[in-house]
CSV table of N, CA and C in Angstrom, one decimal:
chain,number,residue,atom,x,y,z
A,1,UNK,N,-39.8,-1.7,-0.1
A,1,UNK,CA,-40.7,-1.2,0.8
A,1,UNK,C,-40.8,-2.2,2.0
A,2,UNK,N,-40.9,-1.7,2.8
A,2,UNK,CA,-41.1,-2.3,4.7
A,2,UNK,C,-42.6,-2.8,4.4
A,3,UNK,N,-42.9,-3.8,4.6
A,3,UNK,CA,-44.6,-4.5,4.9
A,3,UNK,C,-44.6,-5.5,6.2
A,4,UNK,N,-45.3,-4.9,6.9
A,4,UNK,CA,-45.7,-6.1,8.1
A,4,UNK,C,-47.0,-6.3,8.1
A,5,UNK,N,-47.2,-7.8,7.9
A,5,UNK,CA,-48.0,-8.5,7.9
A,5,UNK,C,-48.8,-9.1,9.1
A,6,UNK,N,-50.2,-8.5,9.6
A,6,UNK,CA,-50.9,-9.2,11.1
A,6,UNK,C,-51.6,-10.2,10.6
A,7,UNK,N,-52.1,-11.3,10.6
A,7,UNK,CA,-53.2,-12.1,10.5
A,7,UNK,C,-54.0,-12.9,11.7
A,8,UNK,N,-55.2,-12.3,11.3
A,8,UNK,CA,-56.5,-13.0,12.0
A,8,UNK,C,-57.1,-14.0,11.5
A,9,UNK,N,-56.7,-15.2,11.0
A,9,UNK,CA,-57.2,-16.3,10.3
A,9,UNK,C,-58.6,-16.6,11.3
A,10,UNK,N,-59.6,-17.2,10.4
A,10,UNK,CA,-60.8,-17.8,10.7
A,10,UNK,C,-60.7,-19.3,11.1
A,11,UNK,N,-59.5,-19.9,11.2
A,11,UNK,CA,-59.5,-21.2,11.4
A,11,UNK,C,-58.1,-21.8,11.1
A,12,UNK,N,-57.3,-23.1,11.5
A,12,UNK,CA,-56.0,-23.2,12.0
A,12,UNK,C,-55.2,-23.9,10.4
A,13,UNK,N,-56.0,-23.9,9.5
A,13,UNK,CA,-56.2,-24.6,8.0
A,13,UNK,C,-55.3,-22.9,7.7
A,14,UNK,N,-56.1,-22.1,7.4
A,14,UNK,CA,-55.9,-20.7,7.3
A,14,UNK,C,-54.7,-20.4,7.3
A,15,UNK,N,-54.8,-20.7,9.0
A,15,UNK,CA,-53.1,-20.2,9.4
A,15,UNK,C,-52.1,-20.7,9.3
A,16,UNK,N,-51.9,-22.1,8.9
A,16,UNK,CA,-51.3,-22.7,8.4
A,16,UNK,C,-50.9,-22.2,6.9
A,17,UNK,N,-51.8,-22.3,6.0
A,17,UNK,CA,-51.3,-21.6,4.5
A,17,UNK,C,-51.1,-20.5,4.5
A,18,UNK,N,-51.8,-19.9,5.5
A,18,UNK,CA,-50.8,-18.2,5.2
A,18,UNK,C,-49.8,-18.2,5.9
A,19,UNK,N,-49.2,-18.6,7.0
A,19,UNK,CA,-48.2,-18.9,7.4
A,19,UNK,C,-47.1,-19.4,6.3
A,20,UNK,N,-47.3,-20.4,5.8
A,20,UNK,CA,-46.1,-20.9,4.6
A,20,UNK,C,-46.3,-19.9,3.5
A,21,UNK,N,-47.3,-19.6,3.3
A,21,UNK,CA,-47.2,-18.4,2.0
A,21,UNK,C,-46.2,-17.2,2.7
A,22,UNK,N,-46.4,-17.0,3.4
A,22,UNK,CA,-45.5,-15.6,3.6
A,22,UNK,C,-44.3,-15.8,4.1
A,23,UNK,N,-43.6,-17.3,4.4
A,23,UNK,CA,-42.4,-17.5,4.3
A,23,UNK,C,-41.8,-17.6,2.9
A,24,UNK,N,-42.5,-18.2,2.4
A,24,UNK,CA,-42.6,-18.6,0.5
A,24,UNK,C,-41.9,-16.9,0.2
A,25,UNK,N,-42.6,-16.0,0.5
A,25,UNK,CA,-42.4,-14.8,0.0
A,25,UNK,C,-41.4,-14.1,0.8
A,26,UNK,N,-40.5,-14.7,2.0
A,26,UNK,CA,-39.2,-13.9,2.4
A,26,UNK,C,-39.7,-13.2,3.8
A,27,UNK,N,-41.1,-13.7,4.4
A,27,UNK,CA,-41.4,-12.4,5.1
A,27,UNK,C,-41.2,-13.8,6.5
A,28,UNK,N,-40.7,-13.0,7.5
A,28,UNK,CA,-40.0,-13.5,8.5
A,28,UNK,C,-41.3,-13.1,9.9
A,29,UNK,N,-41.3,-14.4,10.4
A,29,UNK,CA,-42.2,-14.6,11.8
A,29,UNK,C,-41.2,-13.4,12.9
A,30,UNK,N,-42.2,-12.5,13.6
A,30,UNK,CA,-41.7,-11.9,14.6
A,30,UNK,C,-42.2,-11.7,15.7
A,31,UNK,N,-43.8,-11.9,15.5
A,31,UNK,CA,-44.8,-12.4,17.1
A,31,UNK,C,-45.9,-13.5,16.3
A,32,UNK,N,-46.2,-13.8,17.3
A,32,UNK,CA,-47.3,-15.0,17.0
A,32,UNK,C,-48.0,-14.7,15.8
A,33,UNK,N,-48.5,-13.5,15.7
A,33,UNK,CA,-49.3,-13.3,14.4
A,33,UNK,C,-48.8,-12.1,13.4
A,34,UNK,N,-47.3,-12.1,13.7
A,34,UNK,CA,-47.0,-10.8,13.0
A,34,UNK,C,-45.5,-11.3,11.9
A,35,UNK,N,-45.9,-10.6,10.8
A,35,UNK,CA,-44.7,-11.4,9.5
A,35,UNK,C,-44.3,-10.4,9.0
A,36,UNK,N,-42.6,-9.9,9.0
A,36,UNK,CA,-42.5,-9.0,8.5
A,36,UNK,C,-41.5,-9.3,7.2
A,37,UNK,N,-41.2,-8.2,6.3
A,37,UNK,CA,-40.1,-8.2,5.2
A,37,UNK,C,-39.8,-6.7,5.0
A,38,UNK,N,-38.4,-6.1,4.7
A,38,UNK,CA,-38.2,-5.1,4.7
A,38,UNK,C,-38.0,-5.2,3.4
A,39,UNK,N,-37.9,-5.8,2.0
A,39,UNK,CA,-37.5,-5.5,0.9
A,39,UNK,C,-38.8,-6.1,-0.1
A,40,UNK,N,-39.8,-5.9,0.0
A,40,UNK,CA,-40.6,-6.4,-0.9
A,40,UNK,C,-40.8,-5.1,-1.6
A,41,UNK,N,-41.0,-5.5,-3.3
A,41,UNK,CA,-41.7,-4.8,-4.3
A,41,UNK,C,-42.6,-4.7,-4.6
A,42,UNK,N,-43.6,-3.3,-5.2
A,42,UNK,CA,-44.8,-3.2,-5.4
A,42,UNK,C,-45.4,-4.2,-6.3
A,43,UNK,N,-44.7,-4.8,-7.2
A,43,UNK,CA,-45.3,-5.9,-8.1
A,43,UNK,C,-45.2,-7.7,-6.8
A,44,UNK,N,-43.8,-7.4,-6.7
A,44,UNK,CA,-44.0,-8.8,-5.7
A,44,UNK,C,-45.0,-9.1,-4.9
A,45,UNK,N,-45.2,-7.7,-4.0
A,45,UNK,CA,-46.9,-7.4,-3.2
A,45,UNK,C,-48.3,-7.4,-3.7
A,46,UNK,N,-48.4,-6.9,-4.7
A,46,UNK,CA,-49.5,-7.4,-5.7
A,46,UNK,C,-50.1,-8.8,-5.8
A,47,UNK,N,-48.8,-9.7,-6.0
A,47,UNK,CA,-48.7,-11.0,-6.3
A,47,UNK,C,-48.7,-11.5,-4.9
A,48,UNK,N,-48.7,-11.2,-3.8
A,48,UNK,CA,-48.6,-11.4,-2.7
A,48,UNK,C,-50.1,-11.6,-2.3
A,49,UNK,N,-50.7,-10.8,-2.6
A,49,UNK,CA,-52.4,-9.9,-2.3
A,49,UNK,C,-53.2,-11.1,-3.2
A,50,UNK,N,-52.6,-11.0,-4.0
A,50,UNK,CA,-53.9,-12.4,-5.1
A,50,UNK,C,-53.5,-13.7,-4.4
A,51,UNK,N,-52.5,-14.4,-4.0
A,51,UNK,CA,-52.2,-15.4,-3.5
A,51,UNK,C,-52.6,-15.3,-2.2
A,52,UNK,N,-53.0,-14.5,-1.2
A,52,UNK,CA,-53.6,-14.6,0.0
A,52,UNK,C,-55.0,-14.5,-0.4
A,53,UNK,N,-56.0,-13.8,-1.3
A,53,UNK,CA,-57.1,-13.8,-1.8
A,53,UNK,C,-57.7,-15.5,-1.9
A,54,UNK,N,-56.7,-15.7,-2.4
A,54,UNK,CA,-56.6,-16.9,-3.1
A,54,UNK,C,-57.2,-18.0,-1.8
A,55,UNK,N,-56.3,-18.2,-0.9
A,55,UNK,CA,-56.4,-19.1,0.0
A,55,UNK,C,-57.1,-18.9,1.1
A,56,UNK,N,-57.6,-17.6,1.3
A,56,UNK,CA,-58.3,-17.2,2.2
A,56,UNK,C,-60.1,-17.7,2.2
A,57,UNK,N,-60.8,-17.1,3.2
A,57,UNK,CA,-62.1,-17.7,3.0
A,57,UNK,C,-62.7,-16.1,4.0
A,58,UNK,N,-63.9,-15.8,3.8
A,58,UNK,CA,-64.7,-15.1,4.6
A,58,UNK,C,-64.3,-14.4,6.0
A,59,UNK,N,-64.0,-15.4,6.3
A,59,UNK,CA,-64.1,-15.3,8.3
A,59,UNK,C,-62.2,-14.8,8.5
A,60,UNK,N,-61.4,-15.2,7.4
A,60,UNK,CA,-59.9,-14.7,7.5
A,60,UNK,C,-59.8,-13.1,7.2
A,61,UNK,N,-59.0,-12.5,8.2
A,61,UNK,CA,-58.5,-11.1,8.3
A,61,UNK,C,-57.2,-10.8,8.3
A,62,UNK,N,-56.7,-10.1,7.4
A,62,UNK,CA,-55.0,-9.8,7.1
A,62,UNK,C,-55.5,-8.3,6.8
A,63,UNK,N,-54.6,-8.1,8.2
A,63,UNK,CA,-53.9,-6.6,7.5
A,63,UNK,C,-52.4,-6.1,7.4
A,64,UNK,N,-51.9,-5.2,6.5
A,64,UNK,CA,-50.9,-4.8,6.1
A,64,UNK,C,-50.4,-3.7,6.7
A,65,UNK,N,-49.3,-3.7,6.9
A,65,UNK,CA,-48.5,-2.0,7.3
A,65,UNK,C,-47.8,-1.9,5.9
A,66,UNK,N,-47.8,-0.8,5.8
A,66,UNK,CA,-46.5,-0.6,4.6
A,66,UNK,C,-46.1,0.5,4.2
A,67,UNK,N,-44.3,0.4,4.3
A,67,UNK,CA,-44.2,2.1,4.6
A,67,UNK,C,-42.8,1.8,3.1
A,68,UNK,N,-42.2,2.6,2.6
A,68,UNK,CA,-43.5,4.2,1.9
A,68,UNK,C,-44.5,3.8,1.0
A,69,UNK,N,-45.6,4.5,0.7
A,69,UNK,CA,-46.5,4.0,-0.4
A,69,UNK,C,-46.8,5.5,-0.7
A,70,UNK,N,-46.3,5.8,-1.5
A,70,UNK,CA,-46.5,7.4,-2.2
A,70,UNK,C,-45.8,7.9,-1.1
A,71,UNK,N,-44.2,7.7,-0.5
A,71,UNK,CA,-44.1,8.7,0.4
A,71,UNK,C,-44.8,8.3,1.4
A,72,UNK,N,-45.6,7.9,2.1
A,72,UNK,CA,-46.1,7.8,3.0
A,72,UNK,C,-46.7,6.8,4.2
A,73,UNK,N,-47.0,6.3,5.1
A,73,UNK,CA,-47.0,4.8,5.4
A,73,UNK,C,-49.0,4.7,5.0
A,74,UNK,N,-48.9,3.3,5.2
A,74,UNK,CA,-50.6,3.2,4.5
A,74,UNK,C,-51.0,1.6,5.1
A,75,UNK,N,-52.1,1.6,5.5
A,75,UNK,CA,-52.5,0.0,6.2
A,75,UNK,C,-53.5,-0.5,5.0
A,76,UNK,N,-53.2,-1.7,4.5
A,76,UNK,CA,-53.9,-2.3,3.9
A,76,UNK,C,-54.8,-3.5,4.6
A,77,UNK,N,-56.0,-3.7,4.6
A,77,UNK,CA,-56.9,-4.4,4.6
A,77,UNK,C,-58.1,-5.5,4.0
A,78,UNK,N,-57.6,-7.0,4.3
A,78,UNK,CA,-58.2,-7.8,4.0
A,78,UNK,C,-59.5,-8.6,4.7
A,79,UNK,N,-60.8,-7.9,4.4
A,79,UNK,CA,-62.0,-7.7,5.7
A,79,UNK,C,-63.4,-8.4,5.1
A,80,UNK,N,-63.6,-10.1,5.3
A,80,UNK,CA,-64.7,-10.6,4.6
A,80,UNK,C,-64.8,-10.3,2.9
A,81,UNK,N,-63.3,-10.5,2.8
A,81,UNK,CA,-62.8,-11.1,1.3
A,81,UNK,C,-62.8,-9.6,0.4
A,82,UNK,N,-63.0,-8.8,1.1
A,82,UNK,CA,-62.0,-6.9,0.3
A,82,UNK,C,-61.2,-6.8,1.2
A,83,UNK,N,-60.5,-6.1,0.2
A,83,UNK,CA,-59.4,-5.1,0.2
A,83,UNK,C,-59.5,-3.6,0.2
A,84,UNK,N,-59.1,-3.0,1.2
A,84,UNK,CA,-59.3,-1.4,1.4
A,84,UNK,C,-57.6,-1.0,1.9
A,85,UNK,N,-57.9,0.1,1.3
A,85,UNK,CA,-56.4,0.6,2.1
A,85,UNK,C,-56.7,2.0,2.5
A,86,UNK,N,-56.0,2.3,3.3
A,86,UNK,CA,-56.0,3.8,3.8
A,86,UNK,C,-54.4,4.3,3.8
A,87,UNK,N,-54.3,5.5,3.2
A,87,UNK,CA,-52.6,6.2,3.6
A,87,UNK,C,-52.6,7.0,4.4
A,88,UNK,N,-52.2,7.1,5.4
A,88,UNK,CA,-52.2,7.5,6.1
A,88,UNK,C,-50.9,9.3,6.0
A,89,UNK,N,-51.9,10.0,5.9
A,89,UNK,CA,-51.4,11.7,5.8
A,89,UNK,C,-51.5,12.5,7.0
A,90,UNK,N,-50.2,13.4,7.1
A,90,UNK,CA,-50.0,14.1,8.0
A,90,UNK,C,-51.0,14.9,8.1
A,91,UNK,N,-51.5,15.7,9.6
A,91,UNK,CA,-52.5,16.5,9.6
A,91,UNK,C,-52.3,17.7,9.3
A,92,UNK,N,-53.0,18.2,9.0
A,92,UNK,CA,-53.0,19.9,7.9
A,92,UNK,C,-53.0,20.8,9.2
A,93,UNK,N,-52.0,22.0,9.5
A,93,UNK,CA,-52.0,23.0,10.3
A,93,UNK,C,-53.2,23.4,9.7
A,94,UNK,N,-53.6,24.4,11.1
A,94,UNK,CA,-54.8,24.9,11.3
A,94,UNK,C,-54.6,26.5,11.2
């Protein structure tokens, strides 16, 4: 699965560890705040998600692109320490 990674770290501590974590995990710098990987697995990602949980604090914001997820692309969201995702579905003719 394709996942790009944005982060909004709350502090330069932050961005520092999530920075090395997501090299750790194969995912390659491509703008100042943006990390991507085209071959991650749903379990590797999982394990990805508790290890940023992990190191994160309140005021840190990560969100996720990730395409396919059921078929479909879907943004995951890391927003004052939850997790939400939305998939994003085509709109229904009228």
């Amino acid at each position: 699965m394709f996942v790009s990674v944005v982060l909004d770290p709350g502090g330069l501590d932050s961005s520092r560890s999530l920075a090395s974590l997501l090299s750790q995990y194969g995912f390659v710098r491509v703008q100042r705040a943006c990390w991507e990987n085209t071959a991650v697995s749903e379990k590797r990602l999982h394990t990805l998600k508790k290890d940023i949980d992990r190191i994160t604090d309140y005021y840190d914001r990560v969100r996720m692109y990730q395409y396919p997820v059921k078929g479909l692309p879907a943004i995951t969201e890391l927003n004052k320490k939850k997790w939400s995702r939305c998939i994003l579905r085509p709109q229904a003719d009228s």
